[in-house]
Amino acid sequence: MGSVYRARDLHFTNVTKLVAVKEMLNLSPDASIRKTAINNFEREANILATLAHSGIPRIYDYFTKEDRSYLVLEFISGEDLESIITGTEGFISESQVISWGIELCSVLKYLHDHKPEPIIFRDMKPSNVMITKENHVVLVDFGIAKHFQAGEKGTMIGTEGYSPPEQYRGETSHSADIYSLGATLHHLLTKRDPRMEPPFSFGDRPIESINPTVSPELVEVINISLQYNPSDRFESIDSMQEALIAAARKTGTLGNYEKGPTVVKKGGIKPLWTFQCEDEIRGAPTYYEGNIYVGACDNNLYSLNSADGSFVWKYATDGKIVTKPEAFDGNIFVSSEDERLHSINTRSGKVNWIYYANGRFRSSPRIAEGHVFVGSDDRHLHAINILTGRASWDFEASAPIRSTPYIYMETVLFGAENGEFFSIDFGGNLKWKFKTKQAITSSPTVNEGMVFFGSHDSSFYALDAKGGWVIWRFRMGKGSVVSPCTAENIIFTGSADGVIYAIDTKTSKEVWNFKANHQVSGSPTIHRDSLYCGTANGVLYCIEYRTGRLRWKFETNGAITSAPTVFDDILYFGSTNHILYAIGV
Amino acid sequence: MKKFFGSLWRKNKDQPAPSNLKEISTAPLLELPNPYFEGKSSKIEPKQFLIGTCQSVGIKRDHNEDSLFTLSVTIGNSTWNSPMGIFIIADGMGGHHHGEIASDIAVRTVAGSIIKKLHPVIANTAKTLDEPLQEIMQESVVEAQNAINKISPGSGTTLTALLCLDQQMTVAHIGDSRAYTLQPGGRITAITRDHSVARRLEELGQISGDDAINHPQRNVLYRSLGISESLEVDIFTESIPNPGYLLICSDGLWGVITDKEIYKIVNAAKSLQTACQELVKAANDAGGPDNISVILVQLTQ
């Protein structure tokens, strides 16, 4: 049938960009059937290429060479559910299964809602679900390969055991995906592989008799989805998701899972303009003298007119730009994964100087006292003369520095990937350091003599910015890469646990929390009385920062991984769907 | 001396400089040549917290139920140093229920618990703390609560404890003793919140600030250390006023003289010690209805 290869995209010579290449053999002896198969494959590849959802791998390219067709798609690193089932001792927890189930419903809903034609996945089973390192689901192996199986005797689309009865009769509808999802959840909870059992025999293996810890509420949801007759199942994937959430709420399995009230429906907020880059936007934009500067994973730094988003110039580096550019005195400074820091004239878009490091830059530059301070994957914090582009000094940490430094009273504050946090004086000498248990990717901020940052170790820290004494720590549900911001002695941050937190800087008490239900990957920005923050599933939230009340949300179909920039009541932010948005607030 | 202590605020135009200022012939303390390092270019001036304290039984009471504790050290080594201080006042309650025992247990236990945890830093065997300062304070108060309930059940006390390190102070507070910051320009601010019924009524807008001072339930606390099993303590961290002073006192002081008077006395005093003595005297002159305890702290420039 075919193989999947892990491959490197050689368009990016300086960085390692991994992709997955799926190879399909076209073995039909008949030339016209082969031709039809290729046409079908290409048509479907085109449909898949338009999909943009964090739970679906992105399609980069497709091509056919002789009797083989290839699909180039996003490389997902993680583990598939089938190997998770076999690799887990005992049963997988109910709350874990529910949260995966809810996410799978979201992906299927996205497909079923596809216009003009709904997309039926047809092949929901544990081995087609990847769980990423961040514990999110990605549906892999779309049924695209089916075109090349035509002609095989007794064609069976879908996998025996997970497929509903009607699929064996050649009928497919959204209800088939509901059944297969139910079968997948049944397998996850009972660890009984349906392929080893007679077809449609789930009723003979009641979940509660195999795994008595599962709540009757969840059992009920799965039983409905596994009904023999499609009309007895949930009428849509939406109602199945709601039933899963309701079961989770009833049993308290997911205490935190709540569907936030949508104040403004999708489409209620219209961007003033958008600008499409050629690849993901992961870094924050910067406003400077009428223009917006933003770096993208297509290696370019863009200069755009802030009023209408019209293109002014772009400057190509040799690596992805995942950082926020910094402007100073008519020049813009940007750090790139090409291991260089570029100083560019804002008017001409021409380079002034280039500084070479020995590792990729994921830390954004910070300017103070005639110097650019920036951390690099080469484990050094570089202090670069802003005029000459030459190093004044560098400071060696023992791990990559991806956090953006903060300048406080002639000291440079930043974290490193081994969990250390440093205070360096302007001569490049260590003043103090502090260690957390895991990486500090979050960029620190200072308020009233205290420095704040999050860590992958699930804690948020407040330190005396001068002496480095830890004053308090706040425990979150999961680790954080979010760079905090403050207003009125409240510090705002978010975490991979899907919660945006507001914490009193003095008492370390939680002022409010907002459950975004999805990893908070973007950093918050305060403007007037609102907080703006994006999540990994592409939603930008506008929250009243004193109360934590949702004002509106805006959905992009990518992940938001940086902080929005505000100037003149316009909010600018990028998404991994390649688009930069300008929204009036 | 006088110029040194007063130099911070004398610049302020609201506070006229004393006329005899030019007659002072001594140099300011910090500008004196250091005999140990004379002739060397490097001068070492470790920062530290200077302290004044004073206590009085008052006029109307026959025994003292207040306790206080102070400690000031400079930690560090040849390459760095930081000022550190612990300042605690506890006001025991309950007259015949041995209020003085409760307040004494409270200050000793809290101070002991903090010092135990900070010992590696003070002895310079560690440069960082593993436990956040707020958690150190919280645990010290829990220890004190347990000690009071064990040794002197039924008695209670207020507690206002400050752990000052570098430029931040972490406060543990319960009851109606107070911590104030005094800053140039006549600014005096209570940074603690009284856990008294009158103050609660004031916070809820039921009575005015003036009514609160004279309210019959002024001395009735809804939170204290000891007496009950439950414990709810305010813990927070703020910047140390610099330039400025920290003042910690029992209600024998703040309940008798106004904030404005307190500021005036501190600002006019020749030293931290005389300031404390004059504050106590002023409270006794105004009737001295209760025990009085005062700690005044200043960070060297």
Short mmCIF file of C-alpha atoms in Angstrom, two decimals, chain A residues 217-514:
data_model
loop_
_atom_site.label_atom_id
_atom_site.label_comp_id
_atom_site.label_asym_id
_atom_site.label_seq_id
_atom_site.Cartn_x
_atom_site.Cartn_y
_atom_site.Cartn_z
CA GLU A 217 -22.25 8.88 32.62
CA LEU A 218 -19.34 8.26 30.27
CA VAL A 219 -20.44 4.67 29.62
CA GLU A 220 -23.83 6.01 28.56
CA VAL A 221 -22.28 8.46 26.05
CA ILE A 222 -20.16 5.74 24.48
CA ASN A 223 -23.07 3.30 24.33
CA ILE A 224 -25.18 5.82 22.44
CA SER A 225 -22.41 6.41 19.92
CA LEU A 226 -22.05 2.65 19.37
CA GLN A 227 -25.69 2.00 18.47
CA TYR A 228 -26.13 -0.39 15.56
CA ASN A 229 -28.62 1.87 13.89
CA PRO A 230 -27.21 5.27 12.82
CA SER A 231 -30.44 7.03 13.77
CA ASP A 232 -30.06 5.81 17.37
CA ARG A 233 -26.65 7.47 17.71
CA PHE A 234 -25.91 11.14 18.40
CA GLU A 235 -27.32 13.17 15.59
CA SER A 236 -24.10 15.15 15.20
CA ILE A 237 -20.55 15.11 16.48
CA ASP A 238 -21.45 18.38 18.19
CA SER A 239 -24.04 16.70 20.39
CA MET A 240 -21.61 13.90 21.17
CA GLN A 241 -19.06 16.49 22.29
CA GLU A 242 -21.64 18.21 24.45
CA ALA A 243 -22.60 14.88 26.00
CA LEU A 244 -18.94 14.16 26.77
CA ILE A 245 -18.52 17.58 28.38
CA ALA A 246 -21.73 17.10 30.35
CA ALA A 247 -20.54 13.68 31.56
CA ALA A 248 -17.23 15.21 32.56
CA ARG A 249 -18.99 17.98 34.47
CA LYS A 250 -21.40 15.63 36.21
CA THR A 251 -18.64 13.41 37.47
CA GLY A 252 -16.25 16.28 38.11
CA THR A 253 -13.70 14.40 36.04
CA LEU A 254 -12.67 17.58 34.33
CA GLY A 255 -13.23 20.16 37.01
CA ASN A 256 -11.72 22.75 34.78
CA TYR A 257 -13.52 21.92 31.60
CA GLU A 258 -16.10 24.52 30.90
CA LYS A 259 -17.24 25.88 27.64
CA GLY A 260 -16.68 29.61 27.96
CA PRO A 261 -19.69 31.73 27.15
CA THR A 262 -19.41 33.21 23.71
CA VAL A 263 -20.27 36.84 24.08
CA VAL A 264 -19.69 37.68 20.47
CA LYS A 265 -20.20 34.99 17.90
CA LYS A 266 -17.62 34.14 15.33
CA GLY A 267 -17.69 36.79 12.65
CA GLY A 268 -18.79 39.47 15.11
CA ILE A 269 -15.29 40.88 15.13
CA LYS A 270 -13.99 41.86 11.73
CA PRO A 271 -10.32 42.57 11.18
CA LEU A 272 -9.46 45.98 9.74
CA TRP A 273 -7.02 44.19 7.52
CA THR A 274 -5.07 40.98 7.30
CA PHE A 275 -1.77 40.13 5.70
CA GLN A 276 -0.80 36.67 4.58
CA CYS A 277 2.79 35.48 4.90
CA GLU A 278 4.11 32.35 3.24
CA ASP A 279 4.51 30.43 6.48
CA GLU A 280 3.55 30.50 10.13
CA ILE A 281 3.79 33.67 12.19
CA ARG A 282 5.08 32.73 15.62
CA GLY A 283 6.67 35.96 16.81
CA ALA A 284 4.97 39.16 17.92
CA PRO A 285 4.72 42.18 15.63
CA THR A 286 6.27 45.54 16.50
CA TYR A 287 4.86 48.97 15.73
CA TYR A 288 7.30 51.71 14.77
CA GLU A 289 6.58 55.05 13.10
CA GLY A 290 3.51 54.08 11.11
CA ASN A 291 4.65 50.60 10.16
CA ILE A 292 4.20 47.12 11.53
CA TYR A 293 7.20 44.83 11.51
CA VAL A 294 6.68 41.11 11.80
CA GLY A 295 8.88 38.08 11.24
CA ALA A 296 7.58 34.80 9.85
CA CYS A 297 8.65 31.19 9.48
CA ASP A 298 9.03 31.92 5.76
CA ASN A 299 12.33 33.55 6.86
CA ASN A 300 11.17 37.07 6.02
CA LEU A 301 10.85 40.17 8.13
CA TYR A 302 7.93 42.15 6.73
CA SER A 303 7.35 45.88 6.91
CA LEU A 304 3.68 46.72 6.47
CA ASN A 305 1.72 49.93 6.55
CA SER A 306 -0.03 49.84 9.92
CA ALA A 307 -3.13 51.61 8.59
CA ASP A 308 -4.05 49.29 5.74
CA GLY A 309 -1.64 46.38 5.91
CA SER A 310 -0.11 47.22 2.53
CA PHE A 311 3.29 45.74 1.87
CA VAL A 312 6.26 48.12 2.24
CA TRP A 313 9.26 45.80 2.03
CA LYS A 314 10.49 42.46 3.18
CA TYR A 315 13.92 41.36 4.25
CA ALA A 316 14.92 37.74 3.88
CA THR A 317 17.01 35.98 6.48
CA ASP A 318 18.17 32.39 6.09
CA GLY A 319 16.08 30.94 8.87
CA LYS A 320 12.68 31.11 10.47
CA ILE A 321 11.92 34.21 12.45
CA VAL A 322 10.07 33.26 15.62
CA THR A 323 10.96 36.38 17.60
CA LYS A 324 9.67 39.92 18.02
CA PRO A 325 11.67 42.60 16.20
CA GLU A 326 12.81 45.61 18.19
CA ALA A 327 12.96 49.13 16.73
CA PHE A 328 15.38 51.85 17.74
CA ASP A 329 16.47 55.08 16.14
CA GLY A 330 15.36 54.36 12.59
CA ASN A 331 16.56 50.78 12.62
CA ILE A 332 14.86 47.48 13.24
CA PHE A 333 16.65 44.59 14.91
CA VAL A 334 15.55 41.03 14.36
CA SER A 335 16.95 37.70 15.52
CA SER A 336 16.49 34.68 13.29
CA GLU A 337 16.98 30.92 13.39
CA ASP A 338 19.75 31.52 10.82
CA GLU A 339 21.91 32.18 13.93
CA ARG A 340 22.17 35.85 13.10
CA LEU A 341 20.91 39.13 14.43
CA HIS A 342 20.10 41.58 11.65
CA SER A 343 20.08 45.36 11.92
CA ILE A 344 17.95 46.80 9.13
CA ASN A 345 17.14 50.35 8.12
CA THR A 346 13.39 50.82 8.63
CA ARG A 347 13.03 53.10 5.58
CA SER A 348 14.99 51.20 2.99
CA GLY A 349 14.71 47.67 4.32
CA LYS A 350 18.46 47.38 3.71
CA VAL A 351 20.81 45.74 6.16
CA ASN A 352 23.13 47.81 8.36
CA TRP A 353 25.06 44.99 9.92
CA ILE A 354 24.70 41.32 10.78
CA TYR A 355 25.85 39.72 14.00
CA TYR A 356 26.73 36.03 13.92
CA ALA A 357 26.04 33.76 16.86
CA ASN A 358 26.77 30.03 17.04
CA GLY A 359 23.22 28.88 17.49
CA ARG A 360 19.66 29.68 16.51
CA PHE A 361 17.94 32.73 17.93
CA ARG A 362 14.59 32.15 19.61
CA SER A 363 15.05 34.98 22.08
CA SER A 364 13.96 38.46 20.98
CA PRO A 365 16.40 41.37 21.13
CA ARG A 366 16.12 43.98 23.87
CA ILE A 367 17.75 47.37 23.51
CA ALA A 368 19.25 49.47 26.32
CA GLU A 369 22.25 51.71 26.84
CA GLY A 370 23.46 51.51 23.25
CA HIS A 371 23.39 47.73 23.23
CA VAL A 372 21.26 44.92 21.93
CA PHE A 373 20.84 42.12 24.46
CA VAL A 374 19.70 38.77 23.12
CA GLY A 375 19.94 35.11 24.09
CA SER A 376 20.73 32.28 21.71
CA ASP A 377 20.59 28.50 21.46
CA ASP A 378 24.41 28.70 21.59
CA ARG A 379 23.84 29.14 25.37
CA HIS A 380 25.13 32.70 25.39
CA LEU A 381 23.54 35.99 26.26
CA HIS A 382 25.02 38.40 23.74
CA ALA A 383 25.56 42.11 24.36
CA ILE A 384 26.06 43.74 20.98
CA ASN A 385 27.04 47.34 20.29
CA ILE A 386 24.08 48.86 18.51
CA LEU A 387 26.19 50.99 16.16
CA THR A 388 28.94 48.59 15.17
CA GLY A 389 27.17 45.25 15.48
CA ARG A 390 30.14 43.87 17.39
CA ALA A 391 29.93 41.96 20.65
CA SER A 392 30.77 43.94 23.76
CA TRP A 393 30.66 40.79 25.84
CA ASP A 394 28.76 37.58 26.12
CA PHE A 395 27.73 35.54 29.11
CA GLU A 396 27.74 31.77 28.99
CA ALA A 397 24.86 29.87 30.54
CA SER A 398 24.76 26.08 30.55
CA ALA A 399 21.72 25.77 28.29
CA PRO A 400 20.07 27.56 25.34
CA ILE A 401 18.54 30.94 26.16
CA ARG A 402 15.13 31.39 24.56
CA SER A 403 13.67 33.82 27.02
CA THR A 404 13.86 37.47 26.01
CA PRO A 405 16.01 39.46 28.46
CA TYR A 406 14.55 42.22 30.61
CA ILE A 407 16.68 45.22 31.55
CA TYR A 408 16.29 46.34 35.15
CA MET A 409 18.51 48.86 36.93
CA GLU A 410 21.68 48.08 34.99
CA THR A 411 21.11 44.36 35.11
CA VAL A 412 19.97 41.90 32.46
CA LEU A 413 17.40 39.33 33.64
CA PHE A 414 16.63 36.16 31.67
CA GLY A 415 15.94 32.44 31.95
CA ALA A 416 17.58 29.43 30.34
CA GLU A 417 16.36 26.06 29.12
CA ASN A 418 17.93 24.19 32.05
CA GLY A 419 15.70 26.05 34.49
CA GLU A 420 18.23 28.64 35.63
CA PHE A 421 17.37 32.30 35.88
CA PHE A 422 20.13 34.90 35.75
CA SER A 423 20.85 38.46 36.73
CA ILE A 424 23.89 39.82 34.86
CA ASP A 425 25.32 43.30 35.35
CA PHE A 426 26.16 45.57 32.43
CA GLY A 427 29.73 44.32 32.53
CA GLY A 428 28.60 40.78 31.78
CA ASN A 429 29.21 39.52 35.33
CA LEU A 430 26.82 37.25 37.18
CA LYS A 431 25.00 39.02 40.00
CA TRP A 432 22.79 36.16 41.09
CA LYS A 433 21.05 33.12 39.76
CA PHE A 434 18.05 31.07 40.74
CA LYS A 435 17.06 27.58 39.69
CA THR A 436 13.65 26.15 38.89
CA LYS A 437 13.07 22.48 38.18
CA GLN A 438 12.52 22.82 34.44
CA ALA A 439 13.18 25.14 31.51
CA ILE A 440 12.40 28.84 31.65
CA THR A 441 11.30 29.88 28.16
CA SER A 442 9.01 32.58 29.48
CA SER A 443 10.39 36.12 29.23
CA PRO A 444 10.53 37.94 32.57
CA THR A 445 8.92 41.23 33.46
CA VAL A 446 9.55 43.51 36.44
CA ASN A 447 7.06 45.39 38.57
CA GLU A 448 7.91 47.31 41.75
CA GLY A 449 11.23 45.63 42.30
CA MET A 450 9.96 42.10 41.71
CA VAL A 451 10.72 40.02 38.64
CA PHE A 452 8.09 37.56 37.40
CA PHE A 453 8.33 34.58 35.08
CA GLY A 454 6.82 31.16 34.47
CA SER A 455 8.61 27.84 34.21
CA HIS A 456 7.96 24.49 32.56
CA ASP A 457 7.93 23.11 36.12
CA SER A 458 4.29 24.31 36.45
CA SER A 459 5.15 27.15 38.83
CA PHE A 460 5.07 30.88 38.36
CA TYR A 461 7.76 32.77 40.28
CA ALA A 462 8.17 36.20 41.88
CA LEU A 463 11.75 37.11 42.83
CA ASP A 464 13.36 40.17 44.33
CA ALA A 465 14.74 41.69 41.11
CA LYS A 466 17.78 43.05 42.89
CA GLY A 467 18.81 40.24 45.23
CA GLY A 468 17.22 37.24 43.51
CA TRP A 469 15.38 36.08 46.63
CA VAL A 470 12.31 34.05 45.82
CA ILE A 471 9.33 35.83 47.30
CA TRP A 472 6.49 33.60 46.22
CA ARG A 473 5.55 30.94 43.75
CA PHE A 474 2.19 30.14 42.32
CA ARG A 475 1.31 26.66 41.18
CA MET A 476 -0.44 26.18 37.86
CA GLY A 477 -1.86 22.99 36.40
CA LYS A 478 0.92 22.61 33.84
CA GLY A 479 4.11 24.27 32.66
CA SER A 480 4.17 27.65 31.00
CA VAL A 481 6.06 29.38 28.20
CA VAL A 482 3.92 32.49 28.51
CA SER A 483 5.60 35.83 29.11
CA PRO A 484 3.64 37.65 31.81
CA CYS A 485 2.50 41.26 31.88
CA THR A 486 1.29 43.47 34.74
CA ALA A 487 -1.27 46.15 35.45
CA GLU A 488 -2.25 47.63 38.81
CA ASN A 489 -0.24 45.11 40.83
CA ILE A 490 -1.85 42.18 39.08
CA ILE A 491 0.34 39.86 37.06
CA PHE A 492 -1.23 38.00 34.15
CA THR A 493 -0.01 34.74 32.71
CA GLY A 494 -1.24 31.53 31.14
CA SER A 495 -0.27 27.90 31.11
CA ALA A 496 -0.48 24.72 29.09
CA ASP A 497 -3.30 23.74 31.46
CA GLY A 498 -5.54 26.02 29.39
CA VAL A 499 -6.01 28.67 32.05
CA ILE A 500 -5.24 32.39 32.00
CA TYR A 501 -4.32 33.49 35.53
CA ALA A 502 -4.48 36.90 37.21
CA ILE A 503 -2.39 36.91 40.39
CA ASP A 504 -1.97 39.67 42.95
CA THR A 505 1.73 40.63 42.85
CA LYS A 506 1.81 41.38 46.58
CA THR A 507 -0.19 38.57 48.12
CA SER A 508 0.33 35.89 45.41
CA LYS A 509 -3.40 35.21 45.65
CA GLU A 510 -5.34 34.43 42.50
CA VAL A 511 -7.49 37.41 41.53
CA TRP A 512 -9.34 35.42 38.88
CA ASN A 513 -8.72 32.68 36.37
CA PHE A 514 -10.18 32.22 32.94
#
